[in-house]
Amino acid sequence: MNIDYHQWLSMWPYAAIAITVAAWALYHLFAPANWREWAGAGLVQAFAIALYAEMYGFPLTLYFLSGALPVDAPLVHHDGHLWATLLGYGAVGATVEMVLGYALIIPGLFLIAKGWVKVYCNPDDLVRHGVYRLIRHPQYTGLFLVIAGQLVHWPTIPTFILSPIIVAVYVRLALREERRMTEKFGSDYLDYQRDVPRFLPKWSDLRALVAAG
């Protein structure tokens, strides 16, 4: 067994720390209140475990693909940047892959945090300012961006399988939330629905935001 793989195994404490931090952030910022929300949070938790267990533990995806495909991919840590490894771009490709991934992850984390702050500070109001004037579900959009970024940065077979399931679950949660908000706020929320997109902001609103900034 390659000595670099032994070094990879020595990083299990980092996996435990990353999984713990991700779990705290998930349950704190999304605050699941019913079984559907807990189910969605559980899927995201499974995504984080699958991701960090491979990133800092056993490289299951790399091990599987190195046996199933004619790819020279020794079990060393930097080869976990799978796109660069499969395409043969080496360390430079891995760096590009990481930068592109974090270009999605960081805005996603920003949306999750900003969305949580607005709702936490206005628990009984229809929030229409801040990120909520661009999209109706900034936390879910942020989650989708984080997942997409991780699939670019450090793709694994389990996370690829879990990703569309997580998106489907949170889309359904968004629809249920909108029905509850309509019951609570009536025509005010219907007007808000007509004016503001669900997950993707209008291009004109983004341009106006950039111009204002």
JSON list of C-alpha atoms in Angstrom, two decimals:
[
{"chain": "A", "resi": 1, "resn": "MET", "atom": "CA", "xyz": [0.00, 0.00, 0.00]},
{"chain": "A", "resi": 2, "resn": "ASN", "atom": "CA", "xyz": [1.30, 3.41, -0.95]},
{"chain": "A", "resi": 3, "resn": "ILE", "atom": "CA", "xyz": [2.76, 5.44, 1.95]},
{"chain": "A", "resi": 4, "resn": "ASP", "atom": "CA", "xyz": [0.79, 8.46, 0.75]},
{"chain": "A", "resi": 5, "resn": "TYR", "atom": "CA", "xyz": [-2.36, 6.47, 1.35]},
{"chain": "A", "resi": 6, "resn": "HIS", "atom": "CA", "xyz": [-1.27, 5.89, 4.94]},
{"chain": "A", "resi": 7, "resn": "GLN", "atom": "CA", "xyz": [-0.90, 9.65, 5.21]},
{"chain": "A", "resi": 8, "resn": "TRP", "atom": "CA", "xyz": [-4.43, 10.02, 3.82]},
{"chain": "A", "resi": 9, "resn": "LEU", "atom": "CA", "xyz": [-5.73, 7.68, 6.52]},
{"chain": "A", "resi": 10, "resn": "SER", "atom": "CA", "xyz": [-4.03, 9.83, 9.14]},
{"chain": "A", "resi": 11, "resn": "MET", "atom": "CA", "xyz": [-6.41, 12.65, 8.21]},
{"chain": "A", "resi": 12, "resn": "TRP", "atom": "CA", "xyz": [-9.50, 10.98, 9.72]},
{"chain": "A", "resi": 13, "resn": "PRO", "atom": "CA", "xyz": [-9.58, 13.56, 12.57]},
{"chain": "A", "resi": 14, "resn": "TYR", "atom": "CA", "xyz": [-10.13, 16.25, 9.92]},
{"chain": "A", "resi": 15, "resn": "ALA", "atom": "CA", "xyz": [-13.08, 14.26, 8.59]},
{"chain": "A", "resi": 16, "resn": "ALA", "atom": "CA", "xyz": [-14.61, 14.11, 12.07]},
{"chain": "A", "resi": 17, "resn": "ILE", "atom": "CA", "xyz": [-14.16, 17.85, 12.57]},
{"chain": "A", "resi": 18, "resn": "ALA", "atom": "CA", "xyz": [-15.57, 18.75, 9.14]},
{"chain": "A", "resi": 19, "resn": "ILE", "atom": "CA", "xyz": [-18.61, 16.48, 9.60]},
{"chain": "A", "resi": 20, "resn": "THR", "atom": "CA", "xyz": [-19.29, 17.92, 13.06]},
{"chain": "A", "resi": 21, "resn": "VAL", "atom": "CA", "xyz": [-19.05, 21.53, 11.87]},
{"chain": "A", "resi": 22, "resn": "ALA", "atom": "CA", "xyz": [-21.24, 20.80, 8.85]},
{"chain": "A", "resi": 23, "resn": "ALA", "atom": "CA", "xyz": [-23.86, 19.14, 11.08]},
{"chain": "A", "resi": 24, "resn": "TRP", "atom": "CA", "xyz": [-23.92, 22.07, 13.50]},
{"chain": "A", "resi": 25, "resn": "ALA", "atom": "CA", "xyz": [-24.28, 24.61, 10.67]},
{"chain": "A", "resi": 26, "resn": "LEU", "atom": "CA", "xyz": [-26.97, 22.55, 8.95]},
{"chain": "A", "resi": 27, "resn": "TYR", "atom": "CA", "xyz": [-29.24, 22.06, 11.96]},
{"chain": "A", "resi": 28, "resn": "HIS", "atom": "CA", "xyz": [-28.62, 25.58, 13.26]},
{"chain": "A", "resi": 29, "resn": "LEU", "atom": "CA", "xyz": [-29.20, 27.49, 10.02]},
{"chain": "A", "resi": 30, "resn": "PHE", "atom": "CA", "xyz": [-31.99, 25.34, 8.56]},
{"chain": "A", "resi": 31, "resn": "ALA", "atom": "CA", "xyz": [-33.69, 24.58, 11.92]},
{"chain": "A", "resi": 32, "resn": "PRO", "atom": "CA", "xyz": [-35.86, 21.63, 10.80]},
{"chain": "A", "resi": 33, "resn": "ALA", "atom": "CA", "xyz": [-39.28, 21.76, 12.44]},
{"chain": "A", "resi": 34, "resn": "ASN", "atom": "CA", "xyz": [-41.16, 18.74, 11.04]},
{"chain": "A", "resi": 35, "resn": "TRP", "atom": "CA", "xyz": [-40.38, 15.30, 9.74]},
{"chain": "A", "resi": 36, "resn": "ARG", "atom": "CA", "xyz": [-40.06, 16.43, 6.11]},
{"chain": "A", "resi": 37, "resn": "GLU", "atom": "CA", "xyz": [-37.51, 19.07, 7.05]},
{"chain": "A", "resi": 38, "resn": "TRP", "atom": "CA", "xyz": [-35.67, 16.58, 9.25]},
{"chain": "A", "resi": 39, "resn": "ALA", "atom": "CA", "xyz": [-35.62, 14.12, 6.34]},
{"chain": "A", "resi": 40, "resn": "GLY", "atom": "CA", "xyz": [-34.12, 16.77, 4.06]},
{"chain": "A", "resi": 41, "resn": "ALA", "atom": "CA", "xyz": [-31.56, 17.72, 6.69]},
{"chain": "A", "resi": 42, "resn": "GLY", "atom": "CA", "xyz": [-30.70, 14.04, 7.12]},
{"chain": "A", "resi": 43, "resn": "LEU", "atom": "CA", "xyz": [-29.98, 13.71, 3.41]},
{"chain": "A", "resi": 44, "resn": "VAL", "atom": "CA", "xyz": [-27.72, 16.76, 3.50]},
{"chain": "A", "resi": 45, "resn": "GLN", "atom": "CA", "xyz": [-25.97, 15.29, 6.55]},
{"chain": "A", "resi": 46, "resn": "ALA", "atom": "CA", "xyz": [-25.45, 12.04, 4.62]},
{"chain": "A", "resi": 47, "resn": "PHE", "atom": "CA", "xyz": [-23.99, 14.11, 1.75]},
{"chain": "A", "resi": 48, "resn": "ALA", "atom": "CA", "xyz": [-21.52, 15.77, 4.15]},
{"chain": "A", "resi": 49, "resn": "ILE", "atom": "CA", "xyz": [-20.52, 12.44, 5.70]},
{"chain": "A", "resi": 50, "resn": "ALA", "atom": "CA", "xyz": [-20.01, 10.83, 2.29]},
{"chain": "A", "resi": 51, "resn": "LEU", "atom": "CA", "xyz": [-17.99, 13.83, 1.12]},
{"chain": "A", "resi": 52, "resn": "TYR", "atom": "CA", "xyz": [-15.65, 14.27, 4.07]},
{"chain": "A", "resi": 53, "resn": "ALA", "atom": "CA", "xyz": [-15.24, 10.56, 4.77]},
{"chain": "A", "resi": 54, "resn": "GLU", "atom": "CA", "xyz": [-13.74, 10.26, 1.29]},
{"chain": "A", "resi": 55, "resn": "MET", "atom": "CA", "xyz": [-11.92, 13.58, 1.33]},
{"chain": "A", "resi": 56, "resn": "TYR", "atom": "CA", "xyz": [-10.10, 12.81, 4.60]},
{"chain": "A", "resi": 57, "resn": "GLY", "atom": "CA", "xyz": [-10.68, 9.08, 5.02]},
{"chain": "A", "resi": 58, "resn": "PHE", "atom": "CA", "xyz": [-10.99, 6.19, 2.60]},
{"chain": "A", "resi": 59, "resn": "PRO", "atom": "CA", "xyz": [-11.09, 7.27, -1.10]},
{"chain": "A", "resi": 60, "resn": "LEU", "atom": "CA", "xyz": [-13.86, 4.87, -2.08]},
{"chain": "A", "resi": 61, "resn": "THR", "atom": "CA", "xyz": [-14.69, 6.56, -5.40]},
{"chain": "A", "resi": 62, "resn": "LEU", "atom": "CA", "xyz": [-11.07, 6.78, -6.48]},
{"chain": "A", "resi": 63, "resn": "TYR", "atom": "CA", "xyz": [-10.47, 3.16, -5.46]},
{"chain": "A", "resi": 64, "resn": "PHE", "atom": "CA", "xyz": [-13.50, 1.99, -7.44]},
{"chain": "A", "resi": 65, "resn": "LEU", "atom": "CA", "xyz": [-12.72, 4.01, -10.57]},
{"chain": "A", "resi": 66, "resn": "SER", "atom": "CA", "xyz": [-9.03, 3.06, -10.59]},
{"chain": "A", "resi": 67, "resn": "GLY", "atom": "CA", "xyz": [-10.14, -0.57, -10.82]},
{"chain": "A", "resi": 68, "resn": "ALA", "atom": "CA", "xyz": [-13.06, -0.08, -13.20]},
{"chain": "A", "resi": 69, "resn": "LEU", "atom": "CA", "xyz": [-11.44, 2.37, -15.63]},
{"chain": "A", "resi": 70, "resn": "PRO", "atom": "CA", "xyz": [-8.06, 2.37, -17.39]},
{"chain": "A", "resi": 71, "resn": "VAL", "atom": "CA", "xyz": [-6.93, 5.36, -15.32]},
{"chain": "A", "resi": 72, "resn": "ASP", "atom": "CA", "xyz": [-3.54, 5.69, -13.65]},
{"chain": "A", "resi": 73, "resn": "ALA", "atom": "CA", "xyz": [-4.82, 7.08, -10.35]},
{"chain": "A", "resi": 74, "resn": "PRO", "atom": "CA", "xyz": [-2.76, 6.06, -7.31]},
{"chain": "A", "resi": 75, "resn": "LEU", "atom": "CA", "xyz": [-4.49, 6.39, -3.95]},
{"chain": "A", "resi": 76, "resn": "VAL", "atom": "CA", "xyz": [-2.97, 9.73, -3.00]},
{"chain": "A", "resi": 77, "resn": "HIS", "atom": "CA", "xyz": [-4.91, 12.66, -1.60]},
{"chain": "A", "resi": 78, "resn": "HIS", "atom": "CA", "xyz": [-4.64, 15.17, -4.44]},
{"chain": "A", "resi": 79, "resn": "ASP", "atom": "CA", "xyz": [-6.06, 12.57, -6.87]},
{"chain": "A", "resi": 80, "resn": "GLY", "atom": "CA", "xyz": [-9.38, 13.00, -5.06]},
{"chain": "A", "resi": 81, "resn": "HIS", "atom": "CA", "xyz": [-9.86, 16.05, -7.30]},
{"chain": "A", "resi": 82, "resn": "LEU", "atom": "CA", "xyz": [-11.50, 13.60, -9.62]},
{"chain": "A", "resi": 83, "resn": "TRP", "atom": "CA", "xyz": [-12.15, 15.69, -12.73]},
{"chain": "A", "resi": 84, "resn": "ALA", "atom": "CA", "xyz": [-8.50, 16.71, -12.98]},
{"chain": "A", "resi": 85, "resn": "THR", "atom": "CA", "xyz": [-7.40, 13.13, -12.29]},
{"chain": "A", "resi": 86, "resn": "LEU", "atom": "CA", "xyz": [-9.66, 11.57, -14.94]},
{"chain": "A", "resi": 87, "resn": "LEU", "atom": "CA", "xyz": [-8.68, 14.19, -17.53]},
{"chain": "A", "resi": 88, "resn": "GLY", "atom": "CA", "xyz": [-4.98, 13.93, -16.69]},
{"chain": "A", "resi": 89, "resn": "TYR", "atom": "CA", "xyz": [-4.49, 17.58, -15.72]},
{"chain": "A", "resi": 90, "resn": "GLY", "atom": "CA", "xyz": [-2.56, 16.87, -12.54]},
{"chain": "A", "resi": 91, "resn": "ALA", "atom": "CA", "xyz": [-1.97, 19.37, -9.75]},
{"chain": "A", "resi": 92, "resn": "VAL", "atom": "CA", "xyz": [-2.72, 22.42, -11.91]},
{"chain": "A", "resi": 93, "resn": "GLY", "atom": "CA", "xyz": [-6.07, 20.98, -12.94]},
{"chain": "A", "resi": 94, "resn": "ALA", "atom": "CA", "xyz": [-6.82, 20.13, -9.30]},
{"chain": "A", "resi": 95, "resn": "THR", "atom": "CA", "xyz": [-6.18, 23.75, -8.32]},
{"chain": "A", "resi": 96, "resn": "VAL", "atom": "CA", "xyz": [-8.46, 25.04, -11.08]},
{"chain": "A", "resi": 97, "resn": "GLU", "atom": "CA", "xyz": [-11.11, 22.53, -10.04]},
{"chain": "A", "resi": 98, "resn": "MET", "atom": "CA", "xyz": [-10.89, 23.69, -6.42]},
{"chain": "A", "resi": 99, "resn": "VAL", "atom": "CA", "xyz": [-11.16, 27.37, -7.39]},
{"chain": "A", "resi": 100, "resn": "LEU", "atom": "CA", "xyz": [-14.19, 26.73, -9.59]},
{"chain": "A", "resi": 101, "resn": "GLY", "atom": "CA", "xyz": [-15.83, 24.69, -6.83]},
{"chain": "A", "resi": 102, "resn": "TYR", "atom": "CA", "xyz": [-15.34, 27.38, -4.22]},
{"chain": "A", "resi": 103, "resn": "ALA", "atom": "CA", "xyz": [-16.63, 29.99, -6.67]},
{"chain": "A", "resi": 104, "resn": "LEU", "atom": "CA", "xyz": [-19.98, 28.23, -6.17]},
{"chain": "A", "resi": 105, "resn": "ILE", "atom": "CA", "xyz": [-19.58, 27.20, -2.52]},
{"chain": "A", "resi": 106, "resn": "ILE", "atom": "CA", "xyz": [-18.76, 30.63, -1.08]},
{"chain": "A", "resi": 107, "resn": "PRO", "atom": "CA", "xyz": [-21.77, 32.46, -2.62]},
{"chain": "A", "resi": 108, "resn": "GLY", "atom": "CA", "xyz": [-23.91, 29.51, -1.53]},
{"chain": "A", "resi": 109, "resn": "LEU", "atom": "CA", "xyz": [-22.77, 29.81, 2.08]},
{"chain": "A", "resi": 110, "resn": "PHE", "atom": "CA", "xyz": [-23.36, 33.58, 1.89]},
{"chain": "A", "resi": 111, "resn": "LEU", "atom": "CA", "xyz": [-26.96, 33.05, 0.73]},
{"chain": "A", "resi": 112, "resn": "ILE", "atom": "CA", "xyz": [-27.62, 30.47, 3.47]},
{"chain": "A", "resi": 113, "resn": "ALA", "atom": "CA", "xyz": [-26.28, 32.76, 6.18]},
{"chain": "A", "resi": 114, "resn": "LYS", "atom": "CA", "xyz": [-27.98, 35.94, 4.90]},
{"chain": "A", "resi": 115, "resn": "GLY", "atom": "CA", "xyz": [-31.28, 34.17, 4.45]},
{"chain": "A", "resi": 116, "resn": "TRP", "atom": "CA", "xyz": [-31.12, 32.79, 7.99]},
{"chain": "A", "resi": 117, "resn": "VAL", "atom": "CA", "xyz": [-30.33, 36.20, 9.49]},
{"chain": "A", "resi": 118, "resn": "LYS", "atom": "CA", "xyz": [-33.29, 37.86, 7.77]},
{"chain": "A", "resi": 119, "resn": "VAL", "atom": "CA", "xyz": [-35.75, 35.20, 8.92]},
{"chain": "A", "resi": 120, "resn": "TYR", "atom": "CA", "xyz": [-34.28, 34.97, 12.43]},
{"chain": "A", "resi": 121, "resn": "CYS", "atom": "CA", "xyz": [-34.59, 38.75, 12.91]},
{"chain": "A", "resi": 122, "resn": "ASN", "atom": "CA", "xyz": [-38.11, 38.88, 11.44]},
{"chain": "A", "resi": 123, "resn": "PRO", "atom": "CA", "xyz": [-39.77, 35.60, 12.52]},
{"chain": "A", "resi": 124, "resn": "ASP", "atom": "CA", "xyz": [-43.37, 36.77, 12.16]},
{"chain": "A", "resi": 125, "resn": "ASP", "atom": "CA", "xyz": [-43.04, 39.03, 9.13]},
{"chain": "A", "resi": 126, "resn": "LEU", "atom": "CA", "xyz": [-43.10, 38.53, 5.39]},
{"chain": "A", "resi": 127, "resn": "VAL", "atom": "CA", "xyz": [-39.47, 39.25, 4.61]},
{"chain": "A", "resi": 128, "resn": "ARG", "atom": "CA", "xyz": [-39.04, 41.00, 1.27]},
{"chain": "A", "resi": 129, "resn": "HIS", "atom": "CA", "xyz": [-35.76, 42.86, 1.74]},
{"chain": "A", "resi": 130, "resn": "GLY", "atom": "CA", "xyz": [-32.12, 41.84, 1.45]},
{"chain": "A", "resi": 131, "resn": "VAL", "atom": "CA", "xyz": [-31.59, 38.61, -0.47]},
{"chain": "A", "resi": 132, "resn": "TYR", "atom": "CA", "xyz": [-35.34, 37.96, -0.27]},
{"chain": "A", "resi": 133, "resn": "ARG", "atom": "CA", "xyz": [-35.96, 40.72, -2.79]},
{"chain": "A", "resi": 134, "resn": "LEU", "atom": "CA", "xyz": [-33.99, 38.69, -5.35]},
{"chain": "A", "resi": 135, "resn": "ILE", "atom": "CA", "xyz": [-35.25, 35.15, -4.65]},
{"chain": "A", "resi": 136, "resn": "ARG", "atom": "CA", "xyz": [-37.91, 33.63, -2.42]},
{"chain": "A", "resi": 137, "resn": "HIS", "atom": "CA", "xyz": [-35.76, 30.80, -1.05]},
{"chain": "A", "resi": 138, "resn": "PRO", "atom": "CA", "xyz": [-32.18, 32.04, -0.73]},
{"chain": "A", "resi": 139, "resn": "GLN", "atom": "CA", "xyz": [-31.21, 29.34, 1.78]},
{"chain": "A", "resi": 140, "resn": "TYR", "atom": "CA", "xyz": [-32.26, 26.57, -0.57]},
{"chain": "A", "resi": 141, "resn": "THR", "atom": "CA", "xyz": [-30.55, 28.24, -3.52]},
{"chain": "A", "resi": 142, "resn": "GLY", "atom": "CA", "xyz": [-27.45, 28.54, -1.35]},
{"chain": "A", "resi": 143, "resn": "LEU", "atom": "CA", "xyz": [-27.64, 24.85, -0.49]},
{"chain": "A", "resi": 144, "resn": "PHE", "atom": "CA", "xyz": [-27.92, 23.93, -4.18]},
{"chain": "A", "resi": 145, "resn": "LEU", "atom": "CA", "xyz": [-24.85, 26.07, -4.95]},
{"chain": "A", "resi": 146, "resn": "VAL", "atom": "CA", "xyz": [-22.85, 24.43, -2.16]},
{"chain": "A", "resi": 147, "resn": "ILE", "atom": "CA", "xyz": [-23.75, 20.97, -3.43]},
{"chain": "A", "resi": 148, "resn": "ALA", "atom": "CA", "xyz": [-22.87, 21.90, -7.02]},
{"chain": "A", "resi": 149, "resn": "GLY", "atom": "CA", "xyz": [-19.59, 23.41, -5.85]},
{"chain": "A", "resi": 150, "resn": "GLN", "atom": "CA", "xyz": [-18.65, 20.28, -3.94]},
{"chain": "A", "resi": 151, "resn": "LEU", "atom": "CA", "xyz": [-19.43, 18.15, -6.99]},
{"chain": "A", "resi": 152, "resn": "VAL", "atom": "CA", "xyz": [-16.95, 20.29, -8.91]},
{"chain": "A", "resi": 153, "resn": "HIS", "atom": "CA", "xyz": [-14.37, 20.47, -6.13]},
{"chain": "A", "resi": 154, "resn": "TRP", "atom": "CA", "xyz": [-14.43, 16.90, -4.80]},
{"chain": "A", "resi": 155, "resn": "PRO", "atom": "CA", "xyz": [-16.92, 14.62, -6.59]},
{"chain": "A", "resi": 156, "resn": "THR", "atom": "CA", "xyz": [-17.73, 11.19, -5.20]},
{"chain": "A", "resi": 157, "resn": "ILE", "atom": "CA", "xyz": [-20.13, 8.45, -6.28]},
{"chain": "A", "resi": 158, "resn": "PRO", "atom": "CA", "xyz": [-22.32, 8.73, -3.11]},
{"chain": "A", "resi": 159, "resn": "THR", "atom": "CA", "xyz": [-22.62, 12.52, -3.38]},
{"chain": "A", "resi": 160, "resn": "PHE", "atom": "CA", "xyz": [-23.54, 12.27, -7.06]},
{"chain": "A", "resi": 161, "resn": "ILE", "atom": "CA", "xyz": [-26.34, 9.87, -6.12]},
{"chain": "A", "resi": 162, "resn": "LEU", "atom": "CA", "xyz": [-27.55, 12.00, -3.21]},
{"chain": "A", "resi": 163, "resn": "SER", "atom": "CA", "xyz": [-27.46, 15.37, -5.01]},
{"chain": "A", "resi": 164, "resn": "PRO", "atom": "CA", "xyz": [-30.58, 15.09, -7.22]},
{"chain": "A", "resi": 165, "resn": "ILE", "atom": "CA", "xyz": [-32.50, 13.53, -4.32]},
{"chain": "A", "resi": 166, "resn": "ILE", "atom": "CA", "xyz": [-31.61, 16.48, -2.06]},
{"chain": "A", "resi": 167, "resn": "VAL", "atom": "CA", "xyz": [-32.62, 18.99, -4.74]},
{"chain": "A", "resi": 168, "resn": "ALA", "atom": "CA", "xyz": [-35.96, 17.22, -5.28]},
{"chain": "A", "resi": 169, "resn": "VAL", "atom": "CA", "xyz": [-36.68, 17.12, -1.53]},
{"chain": "A", "resi": 170, "resn": "TYR", "atom": "CA", "xyz": [-35.94, 20.81, -1.02]},
{"chain": "A", "resi": 171, "resn": "VAL", "atom": "CA", "xyz": [-37.93, 21.86, -4.07]},
{"chain": "A", "resi": 172, "resn": "ARG", "atom": "CA", "xyz": [-40.93, 20.06, -2.55]},
{"chain": "A", "resi": 173, "resn": "LEU", "atom": "CA", "xyz": [-40.24, 21.71, 0.81]},
{"chain": "A", "resi": 174, "resn": "ALA", "atom": "CA", "xyz": [-40.18, 25.10, -0.90]},
{"chain": "A", "resi": 175, "resn": "LEU", "atom": "CA", "xyz": [-43.57, 24.44, -2.49]},
{"chain": "A", "resi": 176, "resn": "ARG", "atom": "CA", "xyz": [-45.04, 23.41, 0.88]},
{"chain": "A", "resi": 177, "resn": "GLU", "atom": "CA", "xyz": [-43.61, 26.50, 2.54]},
{"chain": "A", "resi": 178, "resn": "GLU", "atom": "CA", "xyz": [-45.15, 28.70, -0.13]},
{"chain": "A", "resi": 179, "resn": "ARG", "atom": "CA", "xyz": [-48.56, 27.19, 0.51]},
{"chain": "A", "resi": 180, "resn": "ARG", "atom": "CA", "xyz": [-48.19, 27.91, 4.23]},
{"chain": "A", "resi": 181, "resn": "MET", "atom": "CA", "xyz": [-47.04, 31.45, 3.53]},
{"chain": "A", "resi": 182, "resn": "THR", "atom": "CA", "xyz": [-50.02, 32.02, 1.25]},
{"chain": "A", "resi": 183, "resn": "GLU", "atom": "CA", "xyz": [-52.36, 30.86, 4.01]},
{"chain": "A", "resi": 184, "resn": "LYS", "atom": "CA", "xyz": [-50.63, 33.14, 6.51]},
{"chain": "A", "resi": 185, "resn": "PHE", "atom": "CA", "xyz": [-50.11, 36.32, 4.46]},
{"chain": "A", "resi": 186, "resn": "GLY", "atom": "CA", "xyz": [-52.75, 35.95, 1.72]},
{"chain": "A", "resi": 187, "resn": "SER", "atom": "CA", "xyz": [-52.56, 38.42, -1.15]},
{"chain": "A", "resi": 188, "resn": "ASP", "atom": "CA", "xyz": [-49.34, 39.98, 0.15]},
{"chain": "A", "resi": 189, "resn": "TYR", "atom": "CA", "xyz": [-47.50, 36.74, -0.43]},
{"chain": "A", "resi": 190, "resn": "LEU", "atom": "CA", "xyz": [-49.20, 36.16, -3.79]},
{"chain": "A", "resi": 191, "resn": "ASP", "atom": "CA", "xyz": [-47.95, 39.57, -4.91]},
{"chain": "A", "resi": 192, "resn": "TYR", "atom": "CA", "xyz": [-44.49, 38.66, -3.65]},
{"chain": "A", "resi": 193, "resn": "GLN", "atom": "CA", "xyz": [-44.63, 35.39, -5.60]},
{"chain": "A", "resi": 194, "resn": "ARG", "atom": "CA", "xyz": [-45.45, 37.26, -8.79]},
{"chain": "A", "resi": 195, "resn": "ASP", "atom": "CA", "xyz": [-42.62, 39.73, -8.31]},
{"chain": "A", "resi": 196, "resn": "VAL", "atom": "CA", "xyz": [-39.77, 37.52, -7.05]},
{"chain": "A", "resi": 197, "resn": "PRO", "atom": "CA", "xyz": [-38.50, 34.23, -8.56]},
{"chain": "A", "resi": 198, "resn": "ARG", "atom": "CA", "xyz": [-38.31, 31.07, -6.47]},
{"chain": "A", "resi": 199, "resn": "PHE", "atom": "CA", "xyz": [-34.65, 30.02, -6.79]},
{"chain": "A", "resi": 200, "resn": "LEU", "atom": "CA", "xyz": [-32.93, 31.92, -9.61]},
{"chain": "A", "resi": 201, "resn": "PRO", "atom": "CA", "xyz": [-32.87, 35.75, -9.57]},
{"chain": "A", "resi": 202, "resn": "LYS", "atom": "CA", "xyz": [-33.88, 37.79, -12.57]},
{"chain": "A", "resi": 203, "resn": "TRP", "atom": "CA", "xyz": [-30.95, 38.95, -14.68]},
{"chain": "A", "resi": 204, "resn": "SER", "atom": "CA", "xyz": [-32.22, 42.53, -14.55]},
{"chain": "A", "resi": 205, "resn": "ASP", "atom": "CA", "xyz": [-32.26, 42.43, -10.73]},
{"chain": "A", "resi": 206, "resn": "LEU", "atom": "CA", "xyz": [-28.70, 41.12, -10.64]},
{"chain": "A", "resi": 207, "resn": "ARG", "atom": "CA", "xyz": [-27.52, 43.85, -12.99]},
{"chain": "A", "resi": 208, "resn": "ALA", "atom": "CA", "xyz": [-29.25, 46.48, -10.87]},
{"chain": "A", "resi": 209, "resn": "LEU", "atom": "CA", "xyz": [-27.63, 45.06, -7.74]},
{"chain": "A", "resi": 210, "resn": "VAL", "atom": "CA", "xyz": [-24.16, 45.12, -9.32]},
{"chain": "A", "resi": 211, "resn": "ALA", "atom": "CA", "xyz": [-24.72, 48.67, -10.57]},
{"chain": "A", "resi": 212, "resn": "ALA", "atom": "CA", "xyz": [-25.83, 49.78, -7.12]},
{"chain": "A", "resi": 213, "resn": "GLY", "atom": "CA", "xyz": [-22.80, 48.12, -5.56]}
]
